[in-house]
Coordinates of C-alpha atoms in Angstrom, one line a residue:
Chain C
M1 CA 0.2 -0.1 0.0
T2 CA 1.3 3.6 -1.0
I3 CA 1.0 6.1 1.5
A4 CA 0.7 9.8 -0.3
L5 CA 3.2 12.4 1.3
S6 CA 0.1 14.3 2.4
T7 CA -1.1 12.0 4.5
I8 CA 2.2 10.9 6.7
A9 CA 2.5 14.6 6.6
G10 CA -0.8 15.9 8.2
A11 CA -0.8 12.7 10.8
V12 CA 3.4 14.0 11.6
A13 CA 1.4 17.3 11.6
A14 CA -1.1 16.9 13.9
C15 CA 0.5 14.7 16.1
L16 CA 2.7 17.5 17.3
A17 CA -0.1 19.9 17.2
V18 CA -1.0 17.3 20.2
S19 CA 2.5 17.4 21.9
L20 CA 1.9 20.9 21.8
C21 CA -1.1 20.9 23.9
S22 CA 0.7 19.1 26.4
L23 CA 3.3 22.3 27.2
S24 CA 0.1 24.4 27.5
S25 CA 0.7 22.7 31.6
V26 CA 4.1 25.5 31.4
F27 CA 1.3 28.0 33.2
A28 CA 2.6 26.0 36.1
L29 CA 5.8 27.5 35.9
W30 CA 5.1 30.6 36.4
L31 CA 3.3 30.5 39.6
K32 CA 4.6 31.3 42.8
P33 CA 5.8 28.1 45.1
E34 CA 3.0 28.8 48.1
V35 CA -0.2 29.2 45.0
L36 CA 1.3 26.5 43.3
H37 CA 1.5 24.4 46.5
R38 CA -1.8 25.1 47.0
V39 CA -3.6 24.3 43.7
V40 CA -1.8 21.5 43.1
P41 CA -4.6 18.9 45.1
Y42 CA -6.9 20.3 42.6
L43 CA -5.3 19.4 39.7
V44 CA -4.6 16.2 41.6
A45 CA -8.4 16.2 42.1
L46 CA -8.5 17.1 38.6
A47 CA -6.3 14.2 37.0
V48 CA -8.9 11.6 38.8
G49 CA -11.9 13.0 37.4
V50 CA -10.3 12.7 33.7
L51 CA -7.7 10.0 33.9
L52 CA -11.9 7.6 35.3
G53 CA -13.3 9.7 32.7
D54 CA -11.2 8.9 30.0
A55 CA -11.3 5.5 31.4
F56 CA -14.9 5.1 31.4
I57 CA -16.4 7.0 29.3
H58 CA -14.0 7.1 26.4
L59 CA -11.4 4.3 26.0
I60 CA -13.8 1.2 27.8
P61 CA -16.5 1.9 25.4
D62 CA -14.5 2.8 21.9
A63 CA -12.8 -0.4 22.7
I64 CA -15.8 -2.4 23.8
D65 CA -16.3 -0.6 20.0
R66 CA -13.7 -2.4 18.0
H67 CA -13.7 -5.3 19.8
G68 CA -17.1 -6.4 20.2
S69 CA -16.7 -8.5 22.9
V70 CA -18.0 -6.8 26.7
S71 CA -16.5 -9.5 28.5
D72 CA -12.8 -9.5 26.7
V73 CA -12.5 -5.6 26.6
C74 CA -13.0 -5.8 31.0
L75 CA -10.5 -9.0 31.3
T76 CA -8.4 -6.6 29.3
V77 CA -8.5 -3.8 31.4
L78 CA -7.8 -5.7 34.7
V79 CA -4.6 -7.1 33.2
G80 CA -4.1 -3.6 32.3
V81 CA -5.0 -3.0 36.3
F82 CA -3.3 -6.0 37.3
G83 CA 0.4 -4.9 34.6
F84 CA 0.1 -1.2 36.6
F85 CA 0.4 -3.2 40.0
V86 CA 3.3 -5.3 39.0
L87 CA 4.8 -2.3 37.3
E88 CA 4.5 0.1 40.4
K89 CA 5.8 -2.8 42.8
L90 CA 9.1 -2.8 40.3
V91 CA 9.7 1.0 40.5
R92 CA 8.9 0.7 44.6
W93 CA 11.2 -2.6 45.0
R94 CA 13.9 -0.2 42.8
H95 CA 13.1 2.6 45.1
D96 CA 13.9 1.3 47.9
H97 CA 17.2 -0.2 46.9
N98 CA 18.5 3.6 46.6
V99 CA 18.9 4.0 42.9
D100 CA 16.3 5.7 42.7
T101 CA 16.9 9.8 43.1
T102 CA 16.2 13.0 41.5
P103 CA 19.2 15.4 40.4
S104 CA 18.6 17.6 43.7
G105 CA 18.5 14.7 45.6
G106 CA 14.8 14.6 46.6
E107 CA 12.7 11.9 46.3
I108 CA 10.2 11.2 43.2
M109 CA 6.8 8.5 44.5
P110 CA 6.2 6.0 42.4
L111 CA 3.1 7.3 41.0
A112 CA 4.9 10.2 39.8
K113 CA 6.5 7.5 37.4
M114 CA 3.6 5.0 37.2
N115 CA 1.8 8.8 36.0
L116 CA 4.3 9.2 33.2
I117 CA 4.0 5.4 32.4
G118 CA 0.5 5.2 31.6
D119 CA 0.6 9.1 29.8
A120 CA 3.0 7.3 27.5
I121 CA 1.3 4.9 26.3
H122 CA -2.1 6.5 26.8
N123 CA -0.5 9.1 24.0
F124 CA 0.9 5.7 21.9
V125 CA -2.6 5.1 21.8
D126 CA -3.4 8.9 20.0
G127 CA -1.0 8.6 17.7
I128 CA -2.2 5.0 16.2
L129 CA -5.6 6.8 16.6
I130 CA -4.8 10.0 14.3
A131 CA -2.9 8.1 11.8
G132 CA -5.7 5.7 11.4
S133 CA -7.9 8.2 11.0
F134 CA -5.8 10.1 8.5
L135 CA -5.1 7.7 6.0
A136 CA -9.2 7.0 5.9
D137 CA -9.9 10.5 5.6
P138 CA -7.8 13.5 6.1
A139 CA -11.2 15.3 7.4
L140 CA -11.6 12.6 9.7
G141 CA -8.2 13.1 11.2
L142 CA -8.8 16.6 11.7
T143 CA -11.4 15.9 13.4
T144 CA -10.0 13.1 15.7
T145 CA -7.2 15.8 16.3
L146 CA -9.3 18.4 17.4
A147 CA -11.2 15.4 19.9
I148 CA -7.6 14.2 21.4
I149 CA -6.4 17.8 22.2
A150 CA -9.8 19.0 23.6
H151 CA -9.7 15.9 26.4
E152 CA -5.6 16.2 26.1
I153 CA -5.8 19.8 27.5
P154 CA -7.4 18.9 31.0
Q155 CA -5.5 15.7 30.9
E156 CA -1.9 17.4 31.1
L157 CA -3.1 20.4 33.5
G158 CA -3.8 17.4 36.3
D159 CA -0.7 15.3 35.1
V160 CA 1.3 17.9 36.3
G161 CA -0.6 18.6 39.2
A162 CA 0.3 14.6 40.0
L163 CA 4.0 15.0 39.2
L164 CA 4.8 17.8 41.3
R165 CA 3.0 16.0 43.8
G166 CA 4.8 12.7 43.1
G167 CA 8.1 14.8 43.9
Y168 CA 8.9 16.4 40.3
S169 CA 10.3 20.4 40.0
P170 CA 7.5 22.4 38.0
K171 CA 10.6 22.5 35.4
Q172 CA 11.0 18.7 35.2
A173 CA 6.8 18.2 35.4
V174 CA 6.5 20.2 32.4
L175 CA 9.9 18.8 30.6
Y176 CA 8.3 15.0 31.4
N177 CA 5.3 15.2 30.8
F178 CA 6.3 16.9 26.9
Y179 CA 8.8 14.3 26.5
C180 CA 6.0 11.1 27.2
S181 CA 3.4 13.1 25.0
L182 CA 6.6 12.5 22.1
T183 CA 5.4 9.0 21.9
V184 CA 2.2 10.4 20.2
L185 CA 4.6 10.4 17.3
P186 CA 5.9 7.0 17.3
G187 CA 2.0 5.4 17.6
A188 CA 1.6 7.5 14.4
I189 CA 4.7 5.9 12.4
F190 CA 3.4 2.5 13.7
T191 CA 0.4 2.8 12.2
L192 CA 1.5 4.4 9.3
F193 CA 3.5 1.7 8.2
L194 CA 1.7 -0.6 10.0
S195 CA -2.0 0.3 9.6
Q196 CA -3.1 -3.7 10.4
L197 CA -1.5 -4.7 12.7
A198 CA -2.0 -0.8 14.4
E199 CA -5.9 -1.8 13.7
S200 CA -5.5 -5.2 15.3
S201 CA -3.3 -3.9 18.7
L202 CA -5.8 -1.0 19.5
S203 CA -8.3 -3.2 20.6
L204 CA -5.7 -5.1 23.1
L205 CA -3.9 -1.2 24.0
L206 CA -7.1 0.5 25.0
P207 CA -7.9 -1.3 27.3
I208 CA -4.6 -1.9 29.2
A209 CA -4.3 2.2 28.5
A210 CA -7.6 2.9 30.3
G211 CA -6.7 -0.3 33.1
G212 CA -3.7 1.8 33.6
F213 CA -5.7 4.9 33.9
I214 CA -7.7 3.0 36.5
Y215 CA -4.7 1.9 39.1
I216 CA -3.4 5.4 39.1
A217 CA -6.4 7.3 40.1
A218 CA -7.8 4.7 42.2
S219 CA -4.1 3.4 44.0
D220 CA -1.9 6.5 43.6
L221 CA -4.5 9.9 43.3
I222 CA -7.1 9.5 45.4
P223 CA -5.6 8.7 48.5
V224 CA -3.1 11.3 48.1
L225 CA -6.0 13.4 48.0
H226 CA -7.2 12.5 51.5
E227 CA -4.6 13.6 53.2
P228 CA -5.3 17.9 53.3
C229 CA -9.1 17.0 55.3
S230 CA -10.6 20.5 56.0
F231 CA -14.0 21.7 54.1
P232 CA -12.1 24.2 51.9
S233 CA -10.5 20.8 50.0
L234 CA -13.6 18.7 50.3
S235 CA -15.5 20.9 48.8
G236 CA -12.4 22.1 46.0
Q237 CA -11.7 18.8 45.2
T238 CA -14.9 16.8 44.7
A239 CA -15.6 20.0 42.2
A240 CA -12.7 19.7 40.4
F241 CA -13.1 16.2 40.6
G242 CA -17.1 16.2 38.8
F243 CA -15.9 19.0 36.5
G244 CA -13.3 16.7 35.1
I245 CA -15.6 13.5 34.9
V246 CA -18.0 16.3 33.2
F247 CA -15.5 17.8 31.3
M248 CA -15.0 14.1 29.3
Q249 CA -18.4 13.4 29.1
F250 CA -18.4 16.9 27.3
I251 CA -15.7 15.5 25.2
V252 CA -17.5 12.8 24.4
F253 CA -20.5 14.7 23.0
F254 CA -18.1 17.0 21.0
E255 CA -16.5 13.6 19.4
Q256 CA -19.8 12.2 19.2
F257 CA -21.0 15.7 17.1
L258 CA -17.7 16.3 14.9
I259 CA -18.1 12.3 13.6
A260 CA -22.2 13.7 12.6
S261 CA -21.2 16.2 10.7
Chain N
M1 CA -7.1 18.5 1.9
A2 CA -5.1 20.8 2.8
S3 CA -1.9 20.2 0.4
L4 CA 2.0 19.0 1.3
D5 CA 3.4 22.6 1.3
R6 CA 0.5 23.7 4.3
Y7 CA 1.1 20.6 6.2
L8 CA 5.1 21.4 5.8
H9 CA 4.4 24.8 7.2
I10 CA 2.3 24.1 10.1
I11 CA 4.6 21.7 11.2
G12 CA 7.9 24.1 10.7
I13 CA 5.6 26.8 12.9
E14 CA 5.0 24.1 15.5
L15 CA 8.6 22.5 15.8
L16 CA 9.3 26.2 16.1
L17 CA 6.5 27.2 19.0
I18 CA 7.8 23.7 21.1
L19 CA 11.3 24.4 20.6
T20 CA 10.6 27.9 21.8
I21 CA 8.6 26.9 24.7
I22 CA 10.8 24.8 26.0
L23 CA 14.7 25.8 25.3
P24 CA 13.8 28.0 28.1
L25 CA 13.0 24.7 30.7
I26 CA 16.7 22.7 29.7
D27 CA 19.3 23.4 31.5
R28 CA 22.0 21.1 30.5
P29 CA 24.3 23.6 27.5
P30 CA 25.4 20.5 25.4
A31 CA 21.1 20.3 24.7
K32 CA 20.5 23.7 25.2
R33 CA 23.1 23.9 22.2
V34 CA 21.5 20.7 20.3
L35 CA 18.5 22.3 21.0
S36 CA 19.1 26.4 19.5
K37 CA 20.7 24.6 16.4
L38 CA 17.5 22.7 15.5
F39 CA 15.5 25.8 15.8
L40 CA 18.2 27.6 13.9
T41 CA 17.9 25.4 11.4
V42 CA 14.2 25.4 10.8
L43 CA 13.5 29.0 11.1
G44 CA 16.5 29.1 8.7
F45 CA 14.2 26.2 6.0
M46 CA 11.0 28.2 7.1
L47 CA 12.3 31.5 5.8
A48 CA 14.5 30.8 2.3
H49 CA 10.9 28.6 1.4
F50 CA 9.0 31.7 2.2
A51 CA 11.7 34.0 -0.2
T52 CA 11.8 31.5 -3.0
H53 CA 8.7 30.0 -3.1
A54 CA 5.5 31.3 -1.0
L55 CA 6.2 34.9 -1.4
P56 CA 7.1 34.6 -5.6
D57 CA 4.1 33.1 -5.6
K58 CA 2.2 35.6 -4.2
L59 CA 3.6 37.8 -6.5
A60 CA 2.9 36.2 -9.4
S61 CA -0.8 35.2 -8.1
F62 CA -1.5 38.9 -7.3
I63 CA -0.1 40.0 -11.6
Y64 CA -1.7 37.3 -12.9
S65 CA -4.7 37.5 -11.5
S66 CA -4.9 41.1 -11.8
Q67 CA -5.2 41.6 -15.0
H68 CA -7.7 40.3 -16.9
A69 CA -5.5 39.2 -20.3
Y70 CA -3.2 37.4 -18.7
H71 CA -5.8 34.4 -17.6
S72 CA -5.4 31.5 -20.4
L73 CA -9.0 30.7 -19.7
K74 CA -11.5 33.6 -20.9
S75 CA -14.1 33.4 -18.6
Q76 CA -18.1 34.2 -20.2
A77 CA -18.6 36.8 -17.7
P78 CA -18.3 40.4 -17.8
H79 CA -15.2 41.4 -16.5
R80 CA -15.0 44.0 -13.9
T81 CA -11.5 45.6 -12.8

């Protein structure tokens, strides 16, 4: 199969647009440390809402649409949760052997690393979706890119909040988050050159990414939210959590509108 | 469907934006040097393309579209200038 150069260029341009969106969290660098310290728990709550919303409203239904079998998809989600549990155990084990230190000597919590791994897989899947839709039709590629950008911005904000909570400095959080977002390009290139293999791998990668998000949100991020127990933190974090879910539902409506139009 | 040229312009602009944002965030001098060179290379390519293709194209299309006599296919509609 020959692929038009304009299709490859379009997919690469779309992937770079998604990566550029991950730098939207750069605003964190302009905030004063005490303001950032106050904002981080709300960003973590937003991350929980967005990650769970993305998994339950977006990724799992999409995987069921592609695969057809609900039980197989649920089993793969569980495999994803289990895989991320093992991965976290490995990260913690390595951490306990004092190999894991930041350049400044501060400690990085495993939740930050898990978040980076989950985000990298998610962005790889986004790359597959973008290139797959560009191969089908450039107009569909554009609408898919818009939908991915729309859910990427709040997710990147939440991810940076989680990375800051995990011990990274604001600069490191923005940079590492950006490096992870670059996995969208290998995902697209993989699809452009091995489109059939990539299409079939989606039914596996989507629920695994969903399992990773559920695991990170439920086991790493939600316990962090329980640390400050005051009424403002309760109401603010609940609102941020709910906003994340509502936003992801809105994105699904937006995607359906784009596809219908 | 957008042309290949349009996509390449978008890629160039995105690369410039990304490099503009991440350059101040990088502390290691070797990485900073490499990225600065990449920034200048992309900017150079874009300026060269603008000077040798985009600008002459715009000028030519302006000149040839401004004069009815230059049109290779004459339209039947009354010409208004």
